[in-house]
Amino acid sequence: MIPQTPPDPETALDTIQEVLEASVDTDDTARDLSAQASDGLRGLMEGLGGGEIAGLVHEVLTFEIFTLGETPVTPMLIALVGFMVVLTWWISGVLQRWVERAFKSRGVTDLGTTAVVKRLLHYAIMAVGLGIALDTLGVSLGALFAAGAIFAVGIGFAMQNIAQNFVSGLILLVERAIKPGDVVEVEGRVVRVLKMGIRTTVARTRDDEEIIIPNSALVQSAVKNFTLDDPLYRVRVGVGVAYESDMRAVRQALLGAAESLDWRVKERDPVIILSDFGSSSVDWQVSLWTNNAWISPRQASELREAIWWALKENGITIAFPQLDVHFDPPVQEGFSHLKAAG
């Protein structure tokens, strides 16, 4: 065997640099990328004195397994695509950890928001990385997108409701108008959100019943969120007193009953208003604020009980419906009078 003169190390480095530049040039084809990489590797090994081994390795790496479109698939190309996928996954993990640290440094304590941002970032990075890998492998992304569009149309007709709930789930994850732990009212029912999926949301009622709500119902219908920005919730209770009552005493009794409750928000004063003059009572309304809308029915019951005792201690009568009945003279008396006149 004739000994070969090792090339200058700078020449080998230049060869590797050309390979890296070709890997990011979108105008180069996967065939050129694989060939340049294998040629550069062979040149480097020959420079290290392994001419025969380099030739054998070059033949193995450039062996055409099959052809995908116009691109010959070789072990070198497969290794390159695998490296790109692993690199994309690694980059996604690094960026997700960076996002988590950035959120913590800015005082974001909502774990749900952090998880959603990390998940969307992972999907976006993996979509880009897999797209580049498939393009390197020779798969036409244009044809793939066209086939996906046709497939999506067909699936859309067959699975319209599922697709609708899926899109609604993405909207909820992005907008974050509803999140786990929120107390919301959906279709007249107050529930607490337990967890949110991409298609459905699991919630618990005040009767401790777990229900599954389609995400489309949360997006397309009016939803009351009692804990969106301000957790304060108004508790209202109405009561009617007799017309003979002293209205100043009634107001003071109702105010004392409202202020006696420990769960009320002290920063908000109770509101006592005379709401109406009823048919048999003077109607009042008492309003308090609580920071726990979930137990507001129990708190309303406690307020009613406090009002009852306050009015009773002050001798004020809680009115009840009354009906006065007036009797007209008997009809027979009129007929008897006519008969006597005749």
Short mmCIF file of C-alpha atoms in Angstrom, two decimals:
data_model
loop_
_atom_site.label_atom_id
_atom_site.label_comp_id
_atom_site.label_asym_id
_atom_site.label_seq_id
_atom_site.Cartn_x
_atom_site.Cartn_y
_atom_site.Cartn_z
CA MET A 1 0.00 0.00 0.00
CA ILE A 2 1.37 3.44 -0.97
CA PRO A 3 1.43 5.70 2.05
CA GLN A 4 -0.71 8.78 1.74
CA THR A 5 0.31 12.22 2.90
CA PRO A 6 -2.05 13.52 5.62
CA PRO A 7 -3.75 16.74 4.62
CA ASP A 8 -3.45 19.92 6.58
CA PRO A 9 -5.79 19.94 9.64
CA GLU A 10 -7.14 23.28 8.49
CA THR A 11 -8.27 21.57 5.28
CA ALA A 12 -10.20 18.98 7.29
CA LEU A 13 -11.83 21.70 9.41
CA ASP A 14 -12.79 23.59 6.27
CA THR A 15 -14.42 20.43 4.94
CA ILE A 16 -16.50 20.01 8.10
CA GLN A 17 -17.49 23.68 8.01
CA GLU A 18 -18.70 23.27 4.44
CA VAL A 19 -20.84 20.32 5.55
CA LEU A 20 -22.41 22.37 8.36
CA GLU A 21 -23.10 25.28 6.04
CA ALA A 22 -24.69 22.95 3.53
CA SER A 23 -26.97 21.52 6.26
CA VAL A 24 -28.64 24.87 6.82
CA ASP A 25 -28.80 25.93 3.19
CA THR A 26 -32.40 25.35 2.12
CA ASP A 27 -31.40 25.32 -1.56
CA ASP A 28 -29.26 22.16 -1.16
CA THR A 29 -30.98 18.83 -1.52
CA ALA A 30 -30.75 15.94 0.93
CA ARG A 31 -28.61 14.06 -1.64
CA ASP A 32 -25.95 16.79 -1.64
CA LEU A 33 -26.06 17.06 2.14
CA SER A 34 -25.48 13.34 2.65
CA ALA A 35 -22.76 13.19 0.00
CA GLN A 36 -20.88 16.18 1.37
CA ALA A 37 -21.07 14.84 4.91
CA SER A 38 -19.75 11.42 3.89
CA ASP A 39 -17.00 12.95 1.73
CA GLY A 40 -15.94 15.21 4.56
CA LEU A 41 -15.87 12.27 6.99
CA ARG A 42 -13.83 10.19 4.58
CA GLY A 43 -11.40 13.05 4.01
CA LEU A 44 -10.96 13.47 7.74
CA MET A 45 -10.30 9.76 8.29
CA GLU A 46 -7.87 9.66 5.39
CA GLY A 47 -6.08 12.60 6.94
CA LEU A 48 -5.70 10.56 10.11
CA GLY A 49 -4.12 7.70 8.17
CA GLY A 50 -7.03 5.28 7.78
CA GLY A 51 -7.46 5.20 4.02
CA GLU A 52 -8.86 1.67 3.67
CA ILE A 53 -11.05 2.01 6.74
CA ALA A 54 -12.27 5.34 5.46
CA GLY A 55 -13.24 3.82 2.17
CA LEU A 56 -15.14 1.00 3.87
CA VAL A 57 -16.94 3.40 6.19
CA HIS A 58 -17.78 5.62 3.25
CA GLU A 59 -19.30 2.70 1.35
CA VAL A 60 -21.39 1.68 4.36
CA LEU A 61 -22.63 5.19 5.06
CA THR A 62 -23.49 5.91 1.43
CA PHE A 63 -25.15 2.56 0.76
CA GLU A 64 -28.56 3.22 -0.77
CA ILE A 65 -31.19 1.38 1.23
CA PHE A 66 -34.16 2.64 -0.80
CA THR A 67 -35.26 5.72 -2.67
CA LEU A 68 -37.84 8.11 -1.28
CA GLY A 69 -39.05 10.19 -4.17
CA GLU A 70 -35.83 11.33 -5.78
CA THR A 71 -33.79 11.12 -2.59
CA PRO A 72 -31.67 8.00 -1.93
CA VAL A 73 -32.05 7.00 1.72
CA THR A 74 -28.69 6.02 3.16
CA PRO A 75 -27.48 5.23 6.69
CA MET A 76 -25.80 8.64 6.72
CA LEU A 77 -29.10 10.35 5.89
CA ILE A 78 -31.01 8.33 8.49
CA ALA A 79 -28.41 9.20 11.13
CA LEU A 80 -28.64 12.86 10.16
CA VAL A 81 -32.44 12.87 10.43
CA GLY A 82 -32.28 11.09 13.79
CA PHE A 83 -29.77 13.63 15.04
CA MET A 84 -32.05 16.47 13.95
CA VAL A 85 -35.02 14.96 15.83
CA VAL A 86 -32.96 14.43 19.00
CA LEU A 87 -31.55 17.95 18.72
CA THR A 88 -35.05 19.39 18.32
CA TRP A 89 -36.25 17.50 21.42
CA TRP A 90 -33.25 18.76 23.39
CA ILE A 91 -33.82 22.36 22.30
CA SER A 92 -37.49 22.04 23.32
CA GLY A 93 -36.50 20.84 26.79
CA VAL A 94 -33.99 23.66 27.24
CA LEU A 95 -36.52 26.31 26.22
CA GLN A 96 -39.22 24.83 28.46
CA ARG A 97 -36.90 24.97 31.47
CA TRP A 98 -35.98 28.53 30.55
CA VAL A 99 -39.67 29.51 30.38
CA GLU A 100 -40.33 27.93 33.78
CA ARG A 101 -37.43 29.84 35.38
CA ALA A 102 -38.53 33.07 33.67
CA PHE A 103 -42.08 32.69 35.01
CA LYS A 104 -40.84 32.03 38.55
CA SER A 105 -38.53 35.05 38.45
CA ARG A 106 -41.49 37.24 37.44
CA GLY A 107 -43.70 35.99 40.26
CA VAL A 108 -46.02 33.81 38.15
CA THR A 109 -47.28 31.18 40.61
CA ASP A 110 -50.07 29.70 38.50
CA LEU A 111 -48.81 26.22 37.59
CA GLY A 112 -51.57 25.80 35.01
CA THR A 113 -50.42 28.81 33.01
CA THR A 114 -46.80 27.66 33.08
CA ALA A 115 -47.75 24.15 31.94
CA VAL A 116 -49.84 25.49 29.06
CA VAL A 117 -47.06 27.76 27.79
CA LYS A 118 -44.52 24.94 28.01
CA ARG A 119 -46.83 22.55 26.17
CA LEU A 120 -47.56 24.97 23.33
CA LEU A 121 -43.86 25.81 23.02
CA HIS A 122 -42.99 22.11 22.83
CA TYR A 123 -45.58 21.49 20.10
CA ALA A 124 -44.34 24.45 18.05
CA ILE A 125 -40.65 23.51 18.26
CA MET A 126 -41.31 19.84 17.50
CA ALA A 127 -43.47 20.78 14.51
CA VAL A 128 -40.65 22.90 13.06
CA GLY A 129 -37.99 20.28 13.79
CA LEU A 130 -39.98 17.39 12.35
CA GLY A 131 -40.80 19.48 9.28
CA ILE A 132 -37.11 20.13 8.63
CA ALA A 133 -36.29 16.45 9.24
CA LEU A 134 -38.96 15.26 6.81
CA ASP A 135 -37.80 17.77 4.21
CA THR A 136 -34.23 16.49 4.61
CA LEU A 137 -35.49 12.95 4.17
CA GLY A 138 -37.04 13.95 0.86
CA VAL A 139 -40.68 14.10 1.93
CA SER A 140 -42.49 16.90 0.14
CA LEU A 141 -44.02 19.11 2.80
CA GLY A 142 -46.33 20.70 0.25
CA ALA A 143 -47.81 17.35 -0.68
CA LEU A 144 -47.97 16.41 3.00
CA PHE A 145 -49.87 19.59 3.87
CA ALA A 146 -52.24 19.07 0.94
CA ALA A 147 -52.95 15.50 2.00
CA GLY A 148 -53.42 16.67 5.58
CA ALA A 149 -55.90 19.32 4.47
CA ILE A 150 -57.95 16.78 2.51
CA PHE A 151 -57.82 14.39 5.45
CA ALA A 152 -58.87 17.16 7.83
CA VAL A 153 -61.88 18.04 5.69
CA GLY A 154 -63.03 14.42 5.62
CA ILE A 155 -62.49 13.97 9.32
CA GLY A 156 -64.18 17.30 10.00
CA PHE A 157 -67.48 16.10 8.56
CA ALA A 158 -67.30 12.76 10.34
CA MET A 159 -66.09 14.12 13.69
CA GLN A 160 -67.46 17.62 13.71
CA ASN A 161 -68.34 17.71 17.40
CA ILE A 162 -65.00 16.25 18.49
CA ALA A 163 -63.09 18.68 16.29
CA GLN A 164 -65.19 21.54 17.65
CA ASN A 165 -64.41 20.56 21.23
CA PHE A 166 -60.72 20.16 20.37
CA VAL A 167 -60.48 23.66 18.89
CA SER A 168 -62.44 25.03 21.86
CA GLY A 169 -59.95 23.37 24.19
CA LEU A 170 -57.06 25.10 22.44
CA ILE A 171 -58.88 28.44 22.74
CA LEU A 172 -59.41 27.92 26.47
CA LEU A 173 -55.76 26.96 26.97
CA VAL A 174 -54.54 30.06 25.16
CA GLU A 175 -57.00 32.62 26.58
CA ARG A 176 -56.92 31.26 30.15
CA ALA A 177 -60.33 32.82 30.85
CA ILE A 178 -61.19 29.61 32.72
CA LYS A 179 -58.61 27.64 34.66
CA PRO A 180 -58.56 24.83 37.25
CA GLY A 181 -59.88 26.00 40.61
CA ASP A 182 -62.25 28.61 39.17
CA VAL A 183 -65.88 28.74 40.30
CA VAL A 184 -68.07 29.20 37.23
CA GLU A 185 -71.74 29.03 36.32
CA VAL A 186 -72.50 27.05 33.17
CA GLU A 187 -76.05 26.60 31.90
CA GLY A 188 -77.50 27.64 35.26
CA ARG A 189 -75.29 25.32 37.35
CA VAL A 190 -72.46 26.53 39.60
CA VAL A 191 -69.41 24.25 39.46
CA ARG A 192 -65.75 24.28 40.45
CA VAL A 193 -63.30 23.43 37.67
CA LEU A 194 -61.09 20.46 38.58
CA LYS A 195 -59.05 19.88 35.43
CA MET A 196 -59.13 20.94 31.81
CA GLY A 197 -58.38 18.66 28.90
CA ILE A 198 -58.04 19.30 25.21
CA ARG A 199 -61.60 18.05 24.56
CA THR A 200 -63.52 18.21 27.85
CA THR A 201 -63.41 19.89 31.25
CA VAL A 202 -64.04 18.05 34.51
CA ALA A 203 -65.89 20.00 37.22
CA ARG A 204 -67.58 19.35 40.58
CA THR A 205 -70.99 20.62 41.60
CA ARG A 206 -72.02 21.79 45.06
CA ASP A 207 -73.60 18.37 45.55
CA ASP A 208 -70.13 16.78 45.10
CA GLU A 209 -71.08 15.41 41.69
CA GLU A 210 -68.30 15.32 39.11
CA ILE A 211 -69.50 16.27 35.64
CA ILE A 212 -67.75 16.33 32.27
CA ILE A 213 -68.41 19.48 30.24
CA PRO A 214 -67.61 19.68 26.51
CA ASN A 215 -65.21 22.53 25.90
CA SER A 216 -67.48 23.90 23.18
CA ALA A 217 -70.10 24.64 25.87
CA LEU A 218 -67.58 26.82 27.70
CA VAL A 219 -66.60 28.73 24.55
CA GLN A 220 -69.94 29.19 22.78
CA SER A 221 -72.23 29.91 25.74
CA ALA A 222 -72.24 32.68 28.34
CA VAL A 223 -70.21 31.59 31.36
CA LYS A 224 -70.07 33.40 34.71
CA ASN A 225 -66.62 33.17 36.26
CA PHE A 226 -66.85 34.20 39.90
CA THR A 227 -63.06 34.04 40.40
CA LEU A 228 -61.68 35.43 37.13
CA ASP A 229 -60.11 38.68 38.37
CA ASP A 230 -62.00 39.64 41.53
CA PRO A 231 -62.95 36.83 43.96
CA LEU A 232 -65.52 38.99 45.78
CA TYR A 233 -69.12 37.84 45.46
CA ARG A 234 -72.30 39.60 46.64
CA VAL A 235 -74.69 37.65 48.88
CA ARG A 236 -78.25 39.07 48.74
CA VAL A 237 -81.16 38.26 51.04
CA GLY A 238 -84.64 39.78 50.91
CA VAL A 239 -87.09 40.19 53.79
CA GLY A 240 -90.51 41.83 54.20
CA VAL A 241 -91.78 43.55 57.35
CA ALA A 242 -95.23 44.72 58.35
CA TYR A 243 -96.38 48.19 57.36
CA GLU A 244 -96.87 49.08 61.03
CA SER A 245 -93.13 48.65 61.73
CA ASP A 246 -90.74 51.51 62.50
CA MET A 247 -88.62 51.63 59.35
CA ARG A 248 -85.67 53.31 61.11
CA ALA A 249 -85.61 50.47 63.62
CA VAL A 250 -85.87 47.97 60.78
CA ARG A 251 -82.82 49.45 59.05
CA GLN A 252 -80.75 49.40 62.25
CA ALA A 253 -81.75 45.81 62.99
CA LEU A 254 -80.83 44.64 59.49
CA LEU A 255 -77.51 46.49 59.62
CA GLY A 256 -76.66 44.92 62.97
CA ALA A 257 -77.50 41.45 61.67
CA ALA A 258 -75.26 41.93 58.63
CA GLU A 259 -72.31 43.27 60.63
CA SER A 260 -72.48 40.37 63.10
CA LEU A 261 -71.30 37.81 60.53
CA ASP A 262 -67.57 37.02 60.62
CA TRP A 263 -67.21 35.78 57.05
CA ARG A 264 -68.17 39.07 55.40
CA VAL A 265 -65.47 41.17 53.69
CA LYS A 266 -64.75 43.96 56.16
CA GLU A 267 -63.55 46.35 53.43
CA ARG A 268 -67.07 46.42 51.93
CA ASP A 269 -69.86 47.87 54.06
CA PRO A 270 -73.22 46.06 54.09
CA VAL A 271 -75.84 47.58 51.83
CA ILE A 272 -79.40 47.91 53.19
CA ILE A 273 -82.04 49.11 50.74
CA LEU A 274 -85.82 49.37 50.79
CA SER A 275 -86.54 47.53 47.57
CA ASP A 276 -90.34 47.69 47.20
CA PHE A 277 -93.76 48.26 48.75
CA GLY A 278 -95.45 44.92 48.48
CA SER A 279 -99.11 44.04 48.71
CA SER A 280 -98.78 43.03 52.33
CA SER A 281 -95.21 43.98 53.33
CA VAL A 282 -92.45 46.55 53.05
CA ASP A 283 -89.66 44.70 51.24
CA TRP A 284 -86.00 45.17 52.20
CA GLN A 285 -82.82 43.76 50.69
CA VAL A 286 -79.58 43.08 52.59
CA SER A 287 -76.30 42.66 50.66
CA LEU A 288 -72.92 41.45 51.92
CA TRP A 289 -69.67 40.53 50.16
CA THR A 290 -67.79 37.28 50.53
CA ASN A 291 -64.54 36.07 49.04
CA ASN A 292 -65.77 32.50 48.69
CA ALA A 293 -68.56 32.23 46.13
CA TRP A 294 -68.50 28.44 46.38
CA ILE A 295 -70.20 28.44 49.82
CA SER A 296 -72.44 31.46 49.21
CA PRO A 297 -75.70 29.44 49.65
CA ARG A 298 -74.64 28.48 53.18
CA GLN A 299 -73.62 32.06 53.91
CA ALA A 300 -76.99 33.33 52.64
CA SER A 301 -78.66 30.92 55.07
CA GLU A 302 -76.59 32.31 57.95
CA LEU A 303 -77.56 35.85 56.95
CA ARG A 304 -81.28 34.95 56.93
CA GLU A 305 -80.96 33.42 60.38
CA ALA A 306 -79.20 36.53 61.71
CA ILE A 307 -81.96 38.73 60.24
CA TRP A 308 -84.65 36.59 61.87
CA TRP A 309 -83.15 36.91 65.34
CA ALA A 310 -82.42 40.64 64.94
CA LEU A 311 -86.01 41.45 63.95
CA LYS A 312 -87.41 39.21 66.67
CA GLU A 313 -85.28 40.87 69.37
CA ASN A 314 -86.50 44.31 68.25
CA GLY A 315 -90.16 43.30 68.18
CA ILE A 316 -90.47 43.71 64.41
CA THR A 317 -92.92 41.44 62.64
CA ILE A 318 -91.89 39.66 59.46
CA ALA A 319 -94.89 40.14 57.21
CA PHE A 320 -96.74 37.34 55.52
CA PRO A 321 -99.39 37.48 52.78
CA GLN A 322 -102.77 38.68 54.05
CA LEU A 323 -106.10 38.72 52.25
CA ASP A 324 -109.19 40.72 53.26
CA VAL A 325 -112.50 39.13 52.25
CA HIS A 326 -115.65 41.29 51.90
CA PHE A 327 -119.12 39.70 51.58
CA ASP A 328 -121.78 41.38 49.45
CA PRO A 329 -125.46 41.21 50.50
CA PRO A 330 -127.15 37.92 49.58
CA VAL A 331 -128.60 37.78 46.09
CA GLN A 332 -131.87 36.30 47.40
CA GLU A 333 -132.70 39.54 49.22
CA GLY A 334 -132.82 41.43 45.96
CA PHE A 335 -135.22 38.95 44.38
CA SER A 336 -137.48 39.04 47.43
CA HIS A 337 -137.73 42.84 47.21
CA LEU A 338 -138.74 42.70 43.55
CA LYS A 339 -141.40 40.10 44.30
CA ALA A 340 -142.88 42.24 47.08
CA ALA A 341 -143.05 45.26 44.78
CA GLY A 342 -144.92 43.29 42.14
#
